Amino acid sequence: MKNVTYILKCNDNSLYTGWTNDITHRLKMHNEGKGAKYTRGRGPEEFETKQEAMSREAKIKRLTRKEKLLLIETYQQEQKLNLKHQDHMA
């Protein structure tokens, strides 16, 4: 299983940062109210080791809210560009 770091936007507009080695199960737990409640999840970053994922989590938690939102926005834009590139390659 891959170790991932993720950010969730909660119902109260707060941001939750965490890590897991089972993103499907972890998101299910959040959806069931057994983790932070959220309105929309963000795509995970993948890491080779638990230590790398935990280190990234710690760095993200030190960011300001504005910096976290910028990180999310940048990631989403990169994903859109990657999809467009893949469409052109097909």
PDB file of C-alpha atoms in Angstrom:
ATOM      1  CA  MET A   1       0.000   0.000   0.000  1.00  0.00           C
ATOM      2  CA  LYS A   2       1.144   3.556  -0.709  1.00  0.00           C
ATOM      3  CA  ASN A   3       1.527   6.159   1.998  1.00  0.00           C
ATOM      4  CA  VAL A   4      -0.340   9.344   1.100  1.00  0.00           C
ATOM      5  CA  THR A   5      -0.815  12.813   2.544  1.00  0.00           C
ATOM      6  CA  TYR A   6      -4.135  14.540   1.979  1.00  0.00           C
ATOM      7  CA  ILE A   7      -6.063  17.713   2.828  1.00  0.00           C
ATOM      8  CA  LEU A   8      -9.799  17.733   3.427  1.00  0.00           C
ATOM      9  CA  LYS A   9     -12.032  20.783   3.511  1.00  0.00           C
ATOM     10  CA  CYS A  10     -14.416  20.318   6.433  1.00  0.00           C
ATOM     11  CA  ASN A  11     -18.090  21.320   6.631  1.00  0.00           C
ATOM     12  CA  ASP A  12     -17.175  24.294   8.814  1.00  0.00           C
ATOM     13  CA  ASN A  13     -14.633  25.449   6.167  1.00  0.00           C
ATOM     14  CA  SER A  14     -11.656  24.381   8.260  1.00  0.00           C
ATOM     15  CA  LEU A  15      -8.936  22.297   6.622  1.00  0.00           C
ATOM     16  CA  TYR A  16      -7.825  18.893   7.901  1.00  0.00           C
ATOM     17  CA  THR A  17      -4.446  17.404   6.938  1.00  0.00           C
ATOM     18  CA  GLY A  18      -3.653  13.767   7.491  1.00  0.00           C
ATOM     19  CA  TRP A  19      -1.799  10.773   6.149  1.00  0.00           C
ATOM     20  CA  THR A  20      -2.754   7.150   5.572  1.00  0.00           C
ATOM     21  CA  ASN A  21      -1.645   4.025   3.782  1.00  0.00           C
ATOM     22  CA  ASP A  22      -5.241   3.188   2.803  1.00  0.00           C
ATOM     23  CA  ILE A  23      -6.855   6.315   1.318  1.00  0.00           C
ATOM     24  CA  THR A  24     -10.092   4.522   0.345  1.00  0.00           C
ATOM     25  CA  HIS A  25     -10.677   3.298   3.890  1.00  0.00           C
ATOM     26  CA  ARG A  26      -9.611   6.611   5.414  1.00  0.00           C
ATOM     27  CA  LEU A  27     -11.998   8.634   3.224  1.00  0.00           C
ATOM     28  CA  LYS A  28     -14.779   6.162   4.059  1.00  0.00           C
ATOM     29  CA  MET A  29     -14.060   6.758   7.750  1.00  0.00           C
ATOM     30  CA  HIS A  30     -14.247  10.527   7.214  1.00  0.00           C
ATOM     31  CA  ASN A  31     -17.541  10.154   5.320  1.00  0.00           C
ATOM     32  CA  GLU A  32     -19.020   8.057   8.124  1.00  0.00           C
ATOM     33  CA  GLY A  33     -18.153  10.767  10.668  1.00  0.00           C
ATOM     34  CA  LYS A  34     -15.397   8.636  12.213  1.00  0.00           C
ATOM     35  CA  GLY A  35     -12.757  11.078  10.947  1.00  0.00           C
ATOM     36  CA  ALA A  36     -12.984  14.771  10.211  1.00  0.00           C
ATOM     37  CA  LYS A  37     -16.228  15.619   8.397  1.00  0.00           C
ATOM     38  CA  TYR A  38     -15.583  17.245   5.074  1.00  0.00           C
ATOM     39  CA  THR A  39     -17.284  18.700   2.058  1.00  0.00           C
ATOM     40  CA  ARG A  40     -14.775  17.876  -0.593  1.00  0.00           C
ATOM     41  CA  GLY A  41     -11.592  15.816  -0.496  1.00  0.00           C
ATOM     42  CA  ARG A  42      -8.426  16.728  -2.288  1.00  0.00           C
ATOM     43  CA  GLY A  43      -6.241  14.379  -4.304  1.00  0.00           C
ATOM     44  CA  PRO A  44      -3.499  12.638  -2.348  1.00  0.00           C
ATOM     45  CA  GLU A  45       0.253  12.932  -2.749  1.00  0.00           C
ATOM     46  CA  GLU A  46       1.990   9.549  -2.773  1.00  0.00           C
ATOM     47  CA  PHE A  47       5.175   8.632  -0.910  1.00  0.00           C
ATOM     48  CA  GLU A  48       7.366   5.558  -0.785  1.00  0.00           C
ATOM     49  CA  THR A  49       7.543   5.471   3.015  1.00  0.00           C
ATOM     50  CA  LYS A  50       5.420   6.253   6.028  1.00  0.00           C
ATOM     51  CA  GLN A  51       8.126   8.638   7.256  1.00  0.00           C
ATOM     52  CA  GLU A  52       7.965  10.696   4.035  1.00  0.00           C
ATOM     53  CA  ALA A  53       4.164  10.940   4.265  1.00  0.00           C
ATOM     54  CA  MET A  54       4.308  11.958   7.927  1.00  0.00           C
ATOM     55  CA  SER A  55       7.000  14.553   7.186  1.00  0.00           C
ATOM     56  CA  ARG A  56       4.844  16.078   4.434  1.00  0.00           C
ATOM     57  CA  GLU A  57       1.847  16.111   6.801  1.00  0.00           C
ATOM     58  CA  ALA A  58       3.867  18.021   9.409  1.00  0.00           C
ATOM     59  CA  LYS A  59       5.037  20.582   6.814  1.00  0.00           C
ATOM     60  CA  ILE A  60       1.495  21.152   5.551  1.00  0.00           C
ATOM     61  CA  LYS A  61       0.144  21.572   9.088  1.00  0.00           C
ATOM     62  CA  ARG A  62       2.628  24.435   9.595  1.00  0.00           C
ATOM     63  CA  LEU A  63       1.277  26.305   6.550  1.00  0.00           C
ATOM     64  CA  THR A  64      -1.234  29.107   6.972  1.00  0.00           C
ATOM     65  CA  ARG A  65      -4.795  28.578   5.754  1.00  0.00           C
ATOM     66  CA  LYS A  66      -4.037  30.812   2.759  1.00  0.00           C
ATOM     67  CA  GLU A  67      -0.945  28.745   1.903  1.00  0.00           C
ATOM     68  CA  LYS A  68      -2.955  25.493   2.200  1.00  0.00           C
ATOM     69  CA  LEU A  69      -5.646  26.812  -0.134  1.00  0.00           C
ATOM     70  CA  LEU A  70      -2.970  27.886  -2.625  1.00  0.00           C
ATOM     71  CA  LEU A  71      -1.411  24.418  -2.421  1.00  0.00           C
ATOM     72  CA  ILE A  72      -4.803  22.841  -3.190  1.00  0.00           C
ATOM     73  CA  GLU A  73      -5.447  25.231  -6.074  1.00  0.00           C
ATOM     74  CA  THR A  74      -2.015  24.612  -7.569  1.00  0.00           C
ATOM     75  CA  TYR A  75      -2.489  20.851  -7.314  1.00  0.00           C
ATOM     76  CA  GLN A  76      -5.886  21.035  -9.019  1.00  0.00           C
ATOM     77  CA  GLN A  77      -4.459  23.133 -11.864  1.00  0.00           C
ATOM     78  CA  GLU A  78      -1.617  20.644 -12.342  1.00  0.00           C
ATOM     79  CA  GLN A  79      -4.125  17.773 -12.476  1.00  0.00           C
ATOM     80  CA  LYS A  80      -6.160  19.587 -15.139  1.00  0.00           C
ATOM     81  CA  LEU A  81      -3.008  20.185 -17.195  1.00  0.00           C
ATOM     82  CA  ASN A  82      -2.026  16.528 -16.879  1.00  0.00           C
ATOM     83  CA  LEU A  83      -5.467  15.429 -18.083  1.00  0.00           C
ATOM     84  CA  LYS A  84      -5.315  17.792 -21.061  1.00  0.00           C
ATOM     85  CA  HIS A  85      -1.854  16.467 -21.932  1.00  0.00           C
ATOM     86  CA  GLN A  86      -3.087  12.875 -21.704  1.00  0.00           C
ATOM     87  CA  ASP A  87      -6.051  13.694 -23.975  1.00  0.00           C
ATOM     88  CA  HIS A  88      -3.688  15.118 -26.592  1.00  0.00           C
ATOM     89  CA  MET A  89      -1.494  12.010 -26.396  1.00  0.00           C
ATOM     90  CA  ALA A  90      -4.432   9.645 -26.996  1.00  0.00           C
TER      91      ALA A  90
END
